[in-house]
Short mmCIF file of C-alpha atoms in Angstrom, two decimals:
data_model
loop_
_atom_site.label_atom_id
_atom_site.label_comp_id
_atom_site.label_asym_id
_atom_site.label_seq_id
_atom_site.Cartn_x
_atom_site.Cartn_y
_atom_site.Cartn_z
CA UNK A 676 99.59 35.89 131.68
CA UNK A 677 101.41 38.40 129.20
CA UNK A 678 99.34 40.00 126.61
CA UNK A 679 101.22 42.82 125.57
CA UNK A 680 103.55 41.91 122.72
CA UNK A 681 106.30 44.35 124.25
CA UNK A 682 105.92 42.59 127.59
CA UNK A 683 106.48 39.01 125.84
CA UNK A 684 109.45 40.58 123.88
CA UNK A 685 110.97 42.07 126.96
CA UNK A 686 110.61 38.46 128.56
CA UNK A 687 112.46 36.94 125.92
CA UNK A 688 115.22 39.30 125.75
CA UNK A 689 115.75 38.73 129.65
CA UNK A 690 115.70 34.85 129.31
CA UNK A 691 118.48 34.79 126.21
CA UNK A 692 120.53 37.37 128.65
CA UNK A 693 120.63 34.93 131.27
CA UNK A 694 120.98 31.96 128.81
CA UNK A 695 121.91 32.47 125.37
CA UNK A 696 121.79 28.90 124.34
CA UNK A 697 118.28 28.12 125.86
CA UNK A 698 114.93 27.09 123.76
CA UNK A 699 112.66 29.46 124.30
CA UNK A 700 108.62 28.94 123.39
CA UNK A 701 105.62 31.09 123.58
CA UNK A 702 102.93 29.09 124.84
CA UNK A 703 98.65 30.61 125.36
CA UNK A 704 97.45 28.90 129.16
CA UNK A 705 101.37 26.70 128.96
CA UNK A 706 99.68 24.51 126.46
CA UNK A 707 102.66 22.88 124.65
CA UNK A 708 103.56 19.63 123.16
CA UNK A 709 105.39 17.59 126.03
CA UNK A 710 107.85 16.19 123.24
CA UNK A 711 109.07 19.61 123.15
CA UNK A 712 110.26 19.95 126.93
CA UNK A 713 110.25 16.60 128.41
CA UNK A 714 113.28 13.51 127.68
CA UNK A 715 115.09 16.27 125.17
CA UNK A 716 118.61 15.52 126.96
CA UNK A 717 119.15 18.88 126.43
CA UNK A 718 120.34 19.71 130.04
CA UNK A 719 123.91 19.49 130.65
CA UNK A 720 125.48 21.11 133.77
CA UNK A 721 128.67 21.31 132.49
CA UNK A 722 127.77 23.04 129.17
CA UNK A 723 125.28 25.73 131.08
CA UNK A 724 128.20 26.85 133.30
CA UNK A 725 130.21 27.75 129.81
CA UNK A 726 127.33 28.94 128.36
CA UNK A 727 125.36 31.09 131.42
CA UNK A 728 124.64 34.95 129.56
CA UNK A 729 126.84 36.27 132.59
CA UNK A 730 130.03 34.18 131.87
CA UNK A 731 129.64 35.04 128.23
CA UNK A 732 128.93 38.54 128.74
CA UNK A 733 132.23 38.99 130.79
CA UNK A 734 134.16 37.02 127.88
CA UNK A 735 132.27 39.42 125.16
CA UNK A 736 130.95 36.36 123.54
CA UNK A 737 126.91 37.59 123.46
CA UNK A 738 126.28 39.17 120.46
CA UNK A 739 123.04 41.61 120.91
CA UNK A 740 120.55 41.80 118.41
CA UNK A 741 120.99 45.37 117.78
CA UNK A 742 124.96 44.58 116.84
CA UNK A 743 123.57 41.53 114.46
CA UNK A 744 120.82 43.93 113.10
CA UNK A 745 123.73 46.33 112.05
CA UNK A 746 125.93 44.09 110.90
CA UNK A 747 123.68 42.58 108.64
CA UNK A 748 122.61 46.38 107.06
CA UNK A 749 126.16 47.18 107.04
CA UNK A 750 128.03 46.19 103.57
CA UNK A 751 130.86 49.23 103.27
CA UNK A 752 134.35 47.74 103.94
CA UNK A 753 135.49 49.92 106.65
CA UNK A 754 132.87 49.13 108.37
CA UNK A 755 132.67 45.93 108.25
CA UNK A 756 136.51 46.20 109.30
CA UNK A 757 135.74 47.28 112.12
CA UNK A 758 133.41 44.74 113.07
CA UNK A 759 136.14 42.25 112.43
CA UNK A 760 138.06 43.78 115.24
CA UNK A 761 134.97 44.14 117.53
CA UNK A 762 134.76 47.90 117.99
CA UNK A 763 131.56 48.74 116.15
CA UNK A 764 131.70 52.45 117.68
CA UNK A 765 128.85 53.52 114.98
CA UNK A 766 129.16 54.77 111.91
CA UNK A 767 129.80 58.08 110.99
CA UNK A 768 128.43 58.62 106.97
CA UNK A 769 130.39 61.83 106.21
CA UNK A 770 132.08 59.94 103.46
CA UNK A 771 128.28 58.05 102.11
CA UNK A 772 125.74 58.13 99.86
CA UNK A 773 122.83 59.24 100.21
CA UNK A 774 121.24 55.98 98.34
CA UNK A 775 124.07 53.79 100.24
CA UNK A 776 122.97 55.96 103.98
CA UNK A 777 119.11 54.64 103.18
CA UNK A 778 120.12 51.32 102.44
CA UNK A 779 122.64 50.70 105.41
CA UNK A 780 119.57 52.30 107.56
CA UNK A 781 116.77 50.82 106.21
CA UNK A 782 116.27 48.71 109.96
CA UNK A 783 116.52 52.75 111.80
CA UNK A 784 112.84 53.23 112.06
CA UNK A 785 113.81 56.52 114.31
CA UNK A 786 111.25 59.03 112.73
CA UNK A 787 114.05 61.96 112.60
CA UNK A 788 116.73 59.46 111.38
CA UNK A 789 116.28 60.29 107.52
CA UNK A 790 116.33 63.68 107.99
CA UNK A 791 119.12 63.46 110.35
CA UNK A 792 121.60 61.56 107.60
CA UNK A 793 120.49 64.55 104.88
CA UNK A 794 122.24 66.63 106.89
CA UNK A 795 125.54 65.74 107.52
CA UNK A 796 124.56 61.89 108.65
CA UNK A 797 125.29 62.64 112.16
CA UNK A 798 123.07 59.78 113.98
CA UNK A 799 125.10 56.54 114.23
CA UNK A 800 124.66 53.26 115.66
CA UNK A 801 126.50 52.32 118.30
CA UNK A 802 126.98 49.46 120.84
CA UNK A 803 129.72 49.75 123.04
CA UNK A 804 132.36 47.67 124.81
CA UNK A 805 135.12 47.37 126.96
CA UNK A 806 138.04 48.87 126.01
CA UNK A 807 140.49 47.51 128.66
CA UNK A 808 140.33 50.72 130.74
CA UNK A 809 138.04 49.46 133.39
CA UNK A 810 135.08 50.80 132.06
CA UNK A 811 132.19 48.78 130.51
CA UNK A 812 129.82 49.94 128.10
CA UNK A 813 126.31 49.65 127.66
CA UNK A 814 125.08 47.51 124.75
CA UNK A 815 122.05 49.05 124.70
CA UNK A 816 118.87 47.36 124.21
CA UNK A 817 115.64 47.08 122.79
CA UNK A 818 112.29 46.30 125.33
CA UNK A 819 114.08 47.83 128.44
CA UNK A 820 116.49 45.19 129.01
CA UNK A 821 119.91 45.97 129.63
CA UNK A 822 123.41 44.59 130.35
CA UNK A 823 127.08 45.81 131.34
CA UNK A 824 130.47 44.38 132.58
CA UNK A 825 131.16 46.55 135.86
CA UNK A 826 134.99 46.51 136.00
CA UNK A 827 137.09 48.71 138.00
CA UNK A 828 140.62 47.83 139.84
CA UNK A 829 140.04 48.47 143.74
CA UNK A 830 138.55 47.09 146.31
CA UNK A 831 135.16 47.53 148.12
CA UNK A 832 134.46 48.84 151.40
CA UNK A 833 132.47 46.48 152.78
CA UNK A 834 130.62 48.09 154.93
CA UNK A 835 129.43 50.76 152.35
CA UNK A 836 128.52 47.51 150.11
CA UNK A 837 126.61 45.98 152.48
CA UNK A 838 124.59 49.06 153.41
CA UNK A 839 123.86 49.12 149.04
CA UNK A 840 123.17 45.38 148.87
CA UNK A 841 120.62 45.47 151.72
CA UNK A 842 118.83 47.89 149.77
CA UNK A 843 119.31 45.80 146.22
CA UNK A 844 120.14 47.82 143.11
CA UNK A 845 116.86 49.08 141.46
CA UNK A 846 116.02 47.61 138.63
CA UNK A 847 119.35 44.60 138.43
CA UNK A 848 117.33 41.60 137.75
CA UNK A 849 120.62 39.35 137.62
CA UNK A 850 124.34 40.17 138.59
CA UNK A 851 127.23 37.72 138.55
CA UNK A 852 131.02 37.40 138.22
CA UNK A 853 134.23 38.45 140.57
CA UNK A 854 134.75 40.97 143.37
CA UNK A 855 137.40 42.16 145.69
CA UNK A 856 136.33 42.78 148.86
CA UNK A 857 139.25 44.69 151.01
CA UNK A 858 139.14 43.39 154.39
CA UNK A 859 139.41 39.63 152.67
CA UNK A 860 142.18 41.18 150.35
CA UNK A 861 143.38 37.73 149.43
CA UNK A 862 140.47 35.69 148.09
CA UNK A 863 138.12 35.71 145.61
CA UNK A 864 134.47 36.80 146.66
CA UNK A 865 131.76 35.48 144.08
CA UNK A 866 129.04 37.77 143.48
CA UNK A 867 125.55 35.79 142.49
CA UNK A 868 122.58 38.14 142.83
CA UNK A 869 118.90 37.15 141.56
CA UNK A 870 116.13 39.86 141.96
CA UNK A 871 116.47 41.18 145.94
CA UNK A 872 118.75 37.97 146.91
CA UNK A 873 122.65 38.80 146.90
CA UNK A 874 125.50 36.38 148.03
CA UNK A 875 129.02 37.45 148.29
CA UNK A 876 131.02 34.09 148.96
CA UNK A 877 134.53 32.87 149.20
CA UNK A 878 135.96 31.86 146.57
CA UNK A 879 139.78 30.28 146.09
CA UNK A 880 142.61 32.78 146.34
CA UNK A 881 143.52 35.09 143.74
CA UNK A 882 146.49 33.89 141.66
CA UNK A 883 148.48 36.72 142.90
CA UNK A 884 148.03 35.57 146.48
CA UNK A 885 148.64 31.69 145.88
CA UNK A 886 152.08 30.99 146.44
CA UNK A 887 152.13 27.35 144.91
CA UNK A 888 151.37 29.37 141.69
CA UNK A 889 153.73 31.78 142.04
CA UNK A 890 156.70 29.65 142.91
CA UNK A 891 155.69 27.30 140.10
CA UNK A 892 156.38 30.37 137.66
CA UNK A 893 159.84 30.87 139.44
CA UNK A 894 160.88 27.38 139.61
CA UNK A 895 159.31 25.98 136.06
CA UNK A 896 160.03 29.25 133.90
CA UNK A 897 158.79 27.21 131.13
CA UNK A 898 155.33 27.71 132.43
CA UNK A 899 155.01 31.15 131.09
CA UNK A 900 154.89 29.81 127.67
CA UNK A 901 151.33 27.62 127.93
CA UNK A 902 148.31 29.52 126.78
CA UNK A 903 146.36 28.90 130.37
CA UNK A 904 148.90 30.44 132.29
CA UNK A 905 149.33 33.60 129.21
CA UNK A 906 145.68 34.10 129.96
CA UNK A 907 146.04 33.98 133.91
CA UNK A 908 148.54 36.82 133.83
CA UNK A 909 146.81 39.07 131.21
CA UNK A 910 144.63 40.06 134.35
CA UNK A 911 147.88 41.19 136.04
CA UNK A 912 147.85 44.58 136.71
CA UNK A 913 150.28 46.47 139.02
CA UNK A 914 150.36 46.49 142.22
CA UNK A 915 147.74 43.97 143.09
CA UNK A 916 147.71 41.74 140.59
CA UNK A 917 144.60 39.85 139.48
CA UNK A 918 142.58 41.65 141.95
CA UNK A 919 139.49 43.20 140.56
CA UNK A 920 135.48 43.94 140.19
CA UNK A 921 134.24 42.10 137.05
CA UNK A 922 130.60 42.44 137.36
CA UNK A 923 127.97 41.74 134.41
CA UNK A 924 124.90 43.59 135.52
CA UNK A 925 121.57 42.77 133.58
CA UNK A 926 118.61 44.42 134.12
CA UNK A 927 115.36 46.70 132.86
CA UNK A 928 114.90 50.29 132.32
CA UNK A 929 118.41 50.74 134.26
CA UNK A 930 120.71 53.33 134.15
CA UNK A 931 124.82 51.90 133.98
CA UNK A 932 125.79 55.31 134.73
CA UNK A 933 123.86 55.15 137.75
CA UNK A 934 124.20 51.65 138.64
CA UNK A 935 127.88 52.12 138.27
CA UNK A 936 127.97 55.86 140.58
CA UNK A 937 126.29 53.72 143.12
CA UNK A 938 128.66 51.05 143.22
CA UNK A 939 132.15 52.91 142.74
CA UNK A 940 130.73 55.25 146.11
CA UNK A 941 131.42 51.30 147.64
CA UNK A 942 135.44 51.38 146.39
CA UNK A 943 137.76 52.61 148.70
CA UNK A 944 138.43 55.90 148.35
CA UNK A 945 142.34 56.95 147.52
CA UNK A 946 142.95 57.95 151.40
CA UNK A 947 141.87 54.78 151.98
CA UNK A 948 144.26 52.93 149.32
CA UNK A 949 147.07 54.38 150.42
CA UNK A 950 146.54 53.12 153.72
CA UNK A 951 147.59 49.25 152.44
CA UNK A 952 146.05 45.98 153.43
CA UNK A 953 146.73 45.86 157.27
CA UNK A 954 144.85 49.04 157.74
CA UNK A 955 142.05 47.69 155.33
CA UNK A 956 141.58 44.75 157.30
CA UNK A 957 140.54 46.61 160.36
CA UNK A 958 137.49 47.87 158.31
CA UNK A 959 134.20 47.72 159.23
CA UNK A 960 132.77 44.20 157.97
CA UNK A 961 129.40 43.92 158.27
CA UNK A 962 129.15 40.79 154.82
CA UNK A 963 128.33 37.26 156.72
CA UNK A 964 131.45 35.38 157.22
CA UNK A 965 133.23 33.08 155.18
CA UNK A 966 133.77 28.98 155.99
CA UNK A 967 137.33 28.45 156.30
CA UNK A 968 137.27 25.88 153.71
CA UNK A 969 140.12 26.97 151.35
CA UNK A 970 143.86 26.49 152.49
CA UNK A 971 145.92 29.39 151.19
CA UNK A 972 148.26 31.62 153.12
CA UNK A 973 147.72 35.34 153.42
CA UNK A 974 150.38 37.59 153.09
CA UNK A 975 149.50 40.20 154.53
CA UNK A 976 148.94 38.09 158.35
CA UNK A 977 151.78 37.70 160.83
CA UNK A 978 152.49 34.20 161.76
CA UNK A 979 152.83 33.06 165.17
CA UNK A 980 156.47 32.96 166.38
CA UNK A 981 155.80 30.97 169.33
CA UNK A 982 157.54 27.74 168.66
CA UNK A 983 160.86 29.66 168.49
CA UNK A 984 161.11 29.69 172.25
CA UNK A 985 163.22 27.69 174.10
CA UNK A 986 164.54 26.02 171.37
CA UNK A 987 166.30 22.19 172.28
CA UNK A 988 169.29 22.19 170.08
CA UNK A 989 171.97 25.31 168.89
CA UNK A 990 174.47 25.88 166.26
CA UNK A 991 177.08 22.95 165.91
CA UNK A 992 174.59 19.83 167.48
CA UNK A 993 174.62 17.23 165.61
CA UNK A 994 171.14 15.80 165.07
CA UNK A 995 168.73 13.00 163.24
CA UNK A 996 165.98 14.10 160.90
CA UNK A 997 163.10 13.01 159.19
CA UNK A 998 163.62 13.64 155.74
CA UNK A 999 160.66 11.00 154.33
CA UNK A 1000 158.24 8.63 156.04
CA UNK A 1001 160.03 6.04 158.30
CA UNK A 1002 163.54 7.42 156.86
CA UNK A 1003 165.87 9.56 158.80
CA UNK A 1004 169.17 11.06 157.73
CA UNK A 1005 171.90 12.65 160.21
CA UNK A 1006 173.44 16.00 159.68
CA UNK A 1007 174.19 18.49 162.00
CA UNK A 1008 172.30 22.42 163.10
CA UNK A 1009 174.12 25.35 161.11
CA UNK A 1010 171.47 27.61 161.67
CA UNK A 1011 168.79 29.17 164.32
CA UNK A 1012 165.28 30.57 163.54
CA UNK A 1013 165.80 30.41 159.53
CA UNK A 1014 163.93 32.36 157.02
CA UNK A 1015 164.21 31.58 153.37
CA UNK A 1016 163.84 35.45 151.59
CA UNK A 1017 160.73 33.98 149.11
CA UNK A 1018 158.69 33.17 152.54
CA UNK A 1019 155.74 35.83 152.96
CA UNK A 1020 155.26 36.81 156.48
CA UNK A 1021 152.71 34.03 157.01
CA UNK A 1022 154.74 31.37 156.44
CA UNK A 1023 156.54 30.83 160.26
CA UNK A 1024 160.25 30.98 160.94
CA UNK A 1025 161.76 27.16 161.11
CA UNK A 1026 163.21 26.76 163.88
CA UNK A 1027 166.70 24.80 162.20
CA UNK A 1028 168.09 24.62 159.52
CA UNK A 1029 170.58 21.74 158.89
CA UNK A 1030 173.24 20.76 156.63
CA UNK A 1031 173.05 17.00 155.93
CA UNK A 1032 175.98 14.61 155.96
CA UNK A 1033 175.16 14.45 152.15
CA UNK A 1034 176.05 17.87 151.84
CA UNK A 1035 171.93 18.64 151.41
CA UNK A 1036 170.63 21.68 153.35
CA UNK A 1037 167.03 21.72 154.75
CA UNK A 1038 165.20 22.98 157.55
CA UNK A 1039 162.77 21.74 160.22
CA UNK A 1040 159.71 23.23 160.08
CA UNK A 1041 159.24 22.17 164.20
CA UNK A 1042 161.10 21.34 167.45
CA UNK A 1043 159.60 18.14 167.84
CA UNK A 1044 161.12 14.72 168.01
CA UNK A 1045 158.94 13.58 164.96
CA UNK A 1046 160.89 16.04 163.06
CA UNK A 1047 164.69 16.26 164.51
CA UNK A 1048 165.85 14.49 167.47
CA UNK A 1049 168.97 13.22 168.83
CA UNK A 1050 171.45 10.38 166.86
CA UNK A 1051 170.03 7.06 168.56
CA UNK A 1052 173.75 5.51 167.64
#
């Protein structure tokens, strides 16, 4: 049981952090008219994942209450200008009234905040956001609860993560959103944390490392015009792409300058960048493994060359291969061990490639009779 109003407020704030959309009601011993919470149909799963305060936090969709307090006092064109264009970096009243100042501030109930606009109107109202450098602002908050979008644009040690996250961040009640983790350079990992409880899983590949994507973009140039694919490569950022820390962070009486010290001592430092993927993953990893359920090549892995020995056919042999199910077409080897120069280094060497009597050239991706054989006639 809460009795302190401040408590109950700070309750409330936390709740519409972590779900904007939800009903909240204040109830004395949970007595509360069952019409109000059972049979509502007011649960859909799909809606909640659109709607969870983290996911609209990282697309700046929450509005605080401080930001809807201040628009509401705030009538002077300029300003309201600039709340069109979401900056709302506080107002400095150089240019006011006095009678305009007093009205605009009548919600500051800051005891020096009068006397601070008679001279010179230096305090301002602020609430920050990202401004597409990497860095996320504080919204600041009323009742000690807090929330920021950690963003930055290198990977984590993971080792030096771990040894944070077994400790938990003081104060983070709730973090969520998308990490890079540098020994698993090419895949997602999804940060969920509750309270003490953090899971870093595995996620699908980043679009930068998913081939099918990227030779979809080569091959369909067309592509590049539809909105969904616009937005995918706004997160493209040179050299690596997509790859980044977007982190909303919600919690009470924390510090984001702290909270974000803490976790950018977990990036890699620029010795470390420099030495590339292949060096990063060597790393320590200490973070639990991930299921190998996600099929996606890595480009930074070698791919076993075995299958290239002792090879059954050379240049000039004329052969049968399996071009579809049950249908074979004949054609004849103009090639050993081919490459094609889009391949990443995963992808392994074919052993043939072969020009087809239609004039077609294609490759077989094995030695094996279920792929090229002899002519049977």
């Amino acid at each position: 049981l809460i009795k302190d109003k401040k408590q109950v407020e700070s309750v409330r704030k936390l709740v519409q952090r972590l779900n904007p959309d939800a009903k909240i009601y204040e109830t004395s011993f949970s007595k509360i008219d069952p019409e109000k919470i059972l049979n509502t149909k007011l649960f859909d799963m799909e809606s909640l994942s659109q709607s969870a305060g983290w996911l609209k936090e990282l697309k700046g969709e929450i509005k605080h209450e401080e930001e809807k307090e201040e628009e509401a006092h705030c009538t002077k064109k300029d300003c309201t200008e600039e709340h069109a264009h979401g900056h709302g970096h506080g107002h400095g009243h150089d240019h006011c009234t006095k009678k305009d100042c007093e009205e605009e501030h009548e919600h500051c109930d800051k005891k020096d905040c009068k006397k601070e606009h008679s001279h010179g109107h230096s305090h301002a109202h602020s609430h920050g956001h990202s401004h597409g450098d990497g860095h996320a602002h504080d919204h600041g908050s009323h009742y000690g609860i807090t929330s920021f979008v950690y963003k930055r644009r290198k990977p984590f040690h993971p080792a030096r993560l771990f040894k944070v996250l077994d400790k938990s961040l003081k104060g983070v009640m709730r973090s969520k959103g998308y990490s890079w983790l540098a020994t698993r350079h090419n895949r997602i990992a999804e940060w969920n944390n509750a309270g003490q409880l953090y899971k870093v899983t595995g996620g699908q590949p980043w679009f930068d490392a998913n081939h099918r994507f990227k030779m979809a973009l080569r091959q369909h140039p067309n592509l590049l015009q539809e909105p969904q694919v616009q937005d995918i490569l706004k997160d493209f950022v040179k050299p690596w792409g997509d790859r980044r820390q977007e982190i909303v962070i919600i919690g009470a009486g924390i510090s984001e300058k702290e909270v974000t010290k803490i976790l950018d001592d977990c990036l890699l430092t620029e010795e470390e960048m420099k030495q590339g993927p292949k060096k990063w993953k060597k790393f320590e990893d200490p973070l639990p493994k991930w299921a190998d359920d996600w099929e996606f090549e890595d480009d930074e892995a070698e791919a076993d060359e075995s299958h290239l020995e002792n090879l059954r056919f050379k240049v000039g042999d004329r052969v049968e291969c399996c071009v579809a199910p049950d249908t074979w077409a004949l054609g004849k080897v103009i090639q050993l061990k081919y490459r094609s120069p889009s391949w990443p280094p995963s992808k392994r060497t074919a052993p043939y490639q072969i020009e087809l009597d239609s004039g077609s050239l294609i490759f077989a991706p094995f030695d094996d009779d279920r792929v090229i054989r002899l002519p049977k006639n």
